Backbone as ProteinMPNN parsed JSONL, in Angstrom:
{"seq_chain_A": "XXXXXXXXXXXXXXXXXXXXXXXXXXXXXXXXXXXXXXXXXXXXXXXXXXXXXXXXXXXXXXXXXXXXXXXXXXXXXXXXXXXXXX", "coords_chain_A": {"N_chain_A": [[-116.455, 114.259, -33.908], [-117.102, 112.736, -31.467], [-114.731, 113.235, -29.81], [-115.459, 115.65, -29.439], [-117.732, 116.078, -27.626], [-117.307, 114.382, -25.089], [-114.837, 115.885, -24.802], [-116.654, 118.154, -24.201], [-118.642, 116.937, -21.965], [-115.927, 116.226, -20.129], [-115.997, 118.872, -18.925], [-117.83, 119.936, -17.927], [-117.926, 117.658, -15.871], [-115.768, 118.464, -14.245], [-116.782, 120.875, -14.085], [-118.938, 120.834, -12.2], [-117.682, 119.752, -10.176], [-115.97, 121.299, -9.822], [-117.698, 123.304, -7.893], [-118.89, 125.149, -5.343], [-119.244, 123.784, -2.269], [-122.516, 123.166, -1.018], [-124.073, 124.28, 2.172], [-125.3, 122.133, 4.762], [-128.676, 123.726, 6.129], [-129.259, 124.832, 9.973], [-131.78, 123.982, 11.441], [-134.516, 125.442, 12.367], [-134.433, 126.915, 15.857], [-136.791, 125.482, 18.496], [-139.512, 126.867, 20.248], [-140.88, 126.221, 23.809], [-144.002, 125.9, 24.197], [-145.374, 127.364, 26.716], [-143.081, 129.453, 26.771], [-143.46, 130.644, 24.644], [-145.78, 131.704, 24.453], [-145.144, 133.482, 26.419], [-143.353, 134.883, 25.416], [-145.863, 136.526, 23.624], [-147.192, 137.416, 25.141], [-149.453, 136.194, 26.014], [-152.227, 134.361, 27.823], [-153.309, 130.535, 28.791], [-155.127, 130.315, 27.846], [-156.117, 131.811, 25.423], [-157.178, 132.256, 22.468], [-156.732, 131.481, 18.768], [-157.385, 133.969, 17.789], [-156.935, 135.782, 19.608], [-153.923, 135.262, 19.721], [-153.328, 136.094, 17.261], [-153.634, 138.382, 17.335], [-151.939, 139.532, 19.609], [-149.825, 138.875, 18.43], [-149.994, 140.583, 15.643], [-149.787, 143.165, 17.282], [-146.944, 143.303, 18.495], [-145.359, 143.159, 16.551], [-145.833, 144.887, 14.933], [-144.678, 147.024, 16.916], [-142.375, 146.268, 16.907], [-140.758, 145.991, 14.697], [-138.279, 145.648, 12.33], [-138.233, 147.595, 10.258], [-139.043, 149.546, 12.004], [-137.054, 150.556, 13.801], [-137.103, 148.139, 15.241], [-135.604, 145.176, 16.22], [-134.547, 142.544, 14.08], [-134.263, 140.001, 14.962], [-135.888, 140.212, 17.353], [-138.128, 139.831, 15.433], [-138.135, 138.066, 14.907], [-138.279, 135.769, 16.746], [-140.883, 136.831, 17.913], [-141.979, 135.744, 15.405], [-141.664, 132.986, 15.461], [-143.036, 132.746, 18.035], [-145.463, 132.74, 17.606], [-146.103, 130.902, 15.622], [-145.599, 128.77, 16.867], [-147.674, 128.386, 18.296], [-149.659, 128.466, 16.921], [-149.639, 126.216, 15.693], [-150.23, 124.143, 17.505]], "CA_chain_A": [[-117.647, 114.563, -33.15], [-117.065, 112.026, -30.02], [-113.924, 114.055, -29.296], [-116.087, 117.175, -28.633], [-119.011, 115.103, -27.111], [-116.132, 113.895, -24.443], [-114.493, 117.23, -24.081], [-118.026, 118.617, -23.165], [-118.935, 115.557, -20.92], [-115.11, 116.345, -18.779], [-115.828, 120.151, -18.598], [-119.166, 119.587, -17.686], [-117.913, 117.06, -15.026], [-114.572, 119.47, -13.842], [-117.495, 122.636, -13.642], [-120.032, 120.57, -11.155], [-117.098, 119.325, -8.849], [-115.547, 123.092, -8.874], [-119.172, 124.302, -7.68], [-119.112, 125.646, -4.032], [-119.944, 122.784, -1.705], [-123.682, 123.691, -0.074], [-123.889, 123.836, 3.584], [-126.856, 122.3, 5.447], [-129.244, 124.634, 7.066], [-129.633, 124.731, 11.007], [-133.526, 123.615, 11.531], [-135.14, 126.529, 13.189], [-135.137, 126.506, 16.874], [-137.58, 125.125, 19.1], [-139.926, 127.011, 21.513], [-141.797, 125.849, 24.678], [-145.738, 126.212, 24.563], [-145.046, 128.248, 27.68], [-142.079, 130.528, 26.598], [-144.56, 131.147, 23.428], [-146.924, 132.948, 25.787], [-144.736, 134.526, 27.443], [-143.255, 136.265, 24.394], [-146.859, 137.098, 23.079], [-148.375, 137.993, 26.36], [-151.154, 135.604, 26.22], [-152.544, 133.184, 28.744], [-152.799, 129.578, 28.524], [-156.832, 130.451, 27.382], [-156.059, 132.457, 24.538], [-157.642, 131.586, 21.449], [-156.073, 131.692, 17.564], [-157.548, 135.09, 17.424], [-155.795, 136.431, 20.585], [-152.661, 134.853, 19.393], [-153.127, 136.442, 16.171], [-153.629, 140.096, 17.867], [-150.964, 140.27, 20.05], [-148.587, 139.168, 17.267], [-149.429, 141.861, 15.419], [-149.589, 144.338, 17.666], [-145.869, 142.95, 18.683], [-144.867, 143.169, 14.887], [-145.919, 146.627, 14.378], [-143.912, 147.936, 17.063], [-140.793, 145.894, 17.152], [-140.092, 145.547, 12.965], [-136.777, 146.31, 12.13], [-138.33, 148.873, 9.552], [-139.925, 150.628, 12.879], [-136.35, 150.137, 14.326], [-136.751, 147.273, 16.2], [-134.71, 144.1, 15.707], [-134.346, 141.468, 13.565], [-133.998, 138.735, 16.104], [-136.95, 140.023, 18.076], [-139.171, 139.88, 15.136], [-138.162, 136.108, 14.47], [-138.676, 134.901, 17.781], [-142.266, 136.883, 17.86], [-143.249, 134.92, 14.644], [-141.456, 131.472, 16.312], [-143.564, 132.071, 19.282], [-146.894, 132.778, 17.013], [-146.269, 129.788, 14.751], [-145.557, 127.597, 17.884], [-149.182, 128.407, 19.042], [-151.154, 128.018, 16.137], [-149.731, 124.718, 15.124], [-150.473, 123.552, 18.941]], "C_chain_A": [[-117.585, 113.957, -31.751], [-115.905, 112.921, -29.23], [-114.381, 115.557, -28.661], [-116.981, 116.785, -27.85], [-118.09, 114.851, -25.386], [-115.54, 114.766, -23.824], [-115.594, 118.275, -23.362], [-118.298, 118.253, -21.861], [-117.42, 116.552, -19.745], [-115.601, 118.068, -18.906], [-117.088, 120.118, -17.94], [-118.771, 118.873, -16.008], [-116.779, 117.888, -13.462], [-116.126, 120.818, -13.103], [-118.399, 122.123, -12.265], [-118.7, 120.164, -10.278], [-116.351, 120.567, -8.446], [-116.655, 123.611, -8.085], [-118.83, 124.459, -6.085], [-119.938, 124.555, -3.676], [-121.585, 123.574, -0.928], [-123.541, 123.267, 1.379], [-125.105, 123.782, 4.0], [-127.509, 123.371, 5.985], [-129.301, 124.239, 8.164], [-131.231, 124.715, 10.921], [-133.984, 124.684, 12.359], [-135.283, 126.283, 14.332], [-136.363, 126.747, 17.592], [-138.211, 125.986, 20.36], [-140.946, 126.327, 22.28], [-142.793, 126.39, 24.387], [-145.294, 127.751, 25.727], [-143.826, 129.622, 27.921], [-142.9, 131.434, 25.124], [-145.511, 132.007, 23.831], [-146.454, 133.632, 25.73], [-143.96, 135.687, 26.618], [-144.235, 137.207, 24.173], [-147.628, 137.739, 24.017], [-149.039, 137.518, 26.265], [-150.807, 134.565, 27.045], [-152.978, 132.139, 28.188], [-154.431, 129.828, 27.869], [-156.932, 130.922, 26.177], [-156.373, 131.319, 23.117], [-156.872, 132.04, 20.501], [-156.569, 133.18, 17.383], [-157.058, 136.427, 18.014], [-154.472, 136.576, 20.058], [-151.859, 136.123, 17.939], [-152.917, 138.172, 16.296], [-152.986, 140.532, 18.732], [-149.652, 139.991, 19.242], [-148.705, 140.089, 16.406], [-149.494, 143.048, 15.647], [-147.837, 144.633, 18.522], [-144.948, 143.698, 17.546], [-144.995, 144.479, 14.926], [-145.053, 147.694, 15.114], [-142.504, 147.443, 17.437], [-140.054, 145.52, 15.736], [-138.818, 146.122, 12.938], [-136.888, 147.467, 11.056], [-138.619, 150.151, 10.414], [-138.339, 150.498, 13.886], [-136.148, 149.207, 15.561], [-135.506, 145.862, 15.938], [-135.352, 143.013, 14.894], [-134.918, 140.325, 13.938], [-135.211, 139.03, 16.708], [-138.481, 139.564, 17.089], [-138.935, 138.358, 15.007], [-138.569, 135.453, 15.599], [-140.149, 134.959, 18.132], [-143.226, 135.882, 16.738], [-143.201, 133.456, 15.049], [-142.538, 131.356, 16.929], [-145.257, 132.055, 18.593], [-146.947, 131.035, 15.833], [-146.495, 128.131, 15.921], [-146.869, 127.534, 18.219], [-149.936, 127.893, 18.634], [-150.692, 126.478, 15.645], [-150.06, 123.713, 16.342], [-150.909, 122.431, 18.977]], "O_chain_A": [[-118.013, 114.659, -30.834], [-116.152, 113.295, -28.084], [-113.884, 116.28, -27.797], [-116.946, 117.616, -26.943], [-118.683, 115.453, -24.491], [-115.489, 114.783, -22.594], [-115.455, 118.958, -22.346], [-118.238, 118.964, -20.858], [-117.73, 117.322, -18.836], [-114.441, 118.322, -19.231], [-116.823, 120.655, -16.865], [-119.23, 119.436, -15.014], [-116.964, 117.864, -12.245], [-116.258, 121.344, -11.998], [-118.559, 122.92, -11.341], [-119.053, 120.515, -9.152], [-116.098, 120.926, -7.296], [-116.321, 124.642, -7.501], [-118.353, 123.395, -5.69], [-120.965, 124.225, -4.27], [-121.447, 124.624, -0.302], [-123.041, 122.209, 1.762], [-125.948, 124.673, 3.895], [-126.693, 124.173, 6.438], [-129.434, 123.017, 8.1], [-131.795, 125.572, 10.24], [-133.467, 124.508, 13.462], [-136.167, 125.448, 14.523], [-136.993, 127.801, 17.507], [-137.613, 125.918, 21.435], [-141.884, 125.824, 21.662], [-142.665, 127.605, 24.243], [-144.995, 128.889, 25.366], [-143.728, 130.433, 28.842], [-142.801, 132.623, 24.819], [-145.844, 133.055, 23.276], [-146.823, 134.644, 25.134], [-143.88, 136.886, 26.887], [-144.018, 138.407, 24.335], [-148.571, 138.49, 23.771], [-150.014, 138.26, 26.391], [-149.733, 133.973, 27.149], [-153.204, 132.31, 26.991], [-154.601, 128.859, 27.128], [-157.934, 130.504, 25.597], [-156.004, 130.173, 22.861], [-156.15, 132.974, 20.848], [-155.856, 133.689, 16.518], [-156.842, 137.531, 17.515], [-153.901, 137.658, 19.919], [-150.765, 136.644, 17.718], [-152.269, 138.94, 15.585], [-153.085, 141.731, 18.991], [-148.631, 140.674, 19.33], [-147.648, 140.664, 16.145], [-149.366, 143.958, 14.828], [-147.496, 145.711, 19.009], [-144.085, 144.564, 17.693], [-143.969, 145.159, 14.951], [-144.683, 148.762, 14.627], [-141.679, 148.062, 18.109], [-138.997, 144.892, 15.663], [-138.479, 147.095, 13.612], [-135.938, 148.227, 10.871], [-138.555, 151.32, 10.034], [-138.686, 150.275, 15.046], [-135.393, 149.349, 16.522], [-134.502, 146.114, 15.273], [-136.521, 142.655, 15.036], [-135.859, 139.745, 13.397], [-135.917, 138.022, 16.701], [-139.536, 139.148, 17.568], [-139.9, 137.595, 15.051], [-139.285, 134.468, 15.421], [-140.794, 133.978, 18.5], [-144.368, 135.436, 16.847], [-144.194, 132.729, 15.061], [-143.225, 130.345, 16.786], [-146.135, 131.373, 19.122], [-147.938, 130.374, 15.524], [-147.119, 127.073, 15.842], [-147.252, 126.393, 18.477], [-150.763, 127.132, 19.137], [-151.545, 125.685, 15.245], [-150.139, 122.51, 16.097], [-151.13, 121.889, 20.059]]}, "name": "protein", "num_of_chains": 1, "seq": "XXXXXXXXXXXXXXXXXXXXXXXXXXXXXXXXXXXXXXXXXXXXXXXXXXXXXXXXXXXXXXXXXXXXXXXXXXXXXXXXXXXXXX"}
């Protein structure tokens, strides 16, 4: 019984050090207050409800389902997340 207990244990120990090392994630980059605007079109006055209505009138016509990009929709929600957490 310890002999199988043992042979478990090293296969067990062999299977987690074969495993594909994980690679950190890059932290999402950082936008300026002021480059956050200037994506969304709003002025420095704009309230959370502005913010909230030219992101998705952004979204609706730059989605990558409406063929827009990818990349543009990430930086539109960057520059909307940058706002509201202000």
């Amino acid at each position: 019984m310890t002999k199988v207990l043992i042979a478990a244990a090293l296969l067990y120990i062999l299977w987690r050090w074969l495993q594909p090392k994980k690679t950190p994630v890059a932290p999402p980059p950082r936008l300026g207050e002021s480059e956050a605007r200037a994506i969304l079109g709003v002025d420095a006055a704009a309230g959370p409800d502005e913010i909230r209505a030219a992101h998705r009138r952004l979204v609706s016509a730059l989605h990558p389902d409406r063929g827009g990009s990818a990349e543009l929709t990430r930086r539109i929600n960057l520059a909307r997340d940058t706002l509201l957490r202000g």
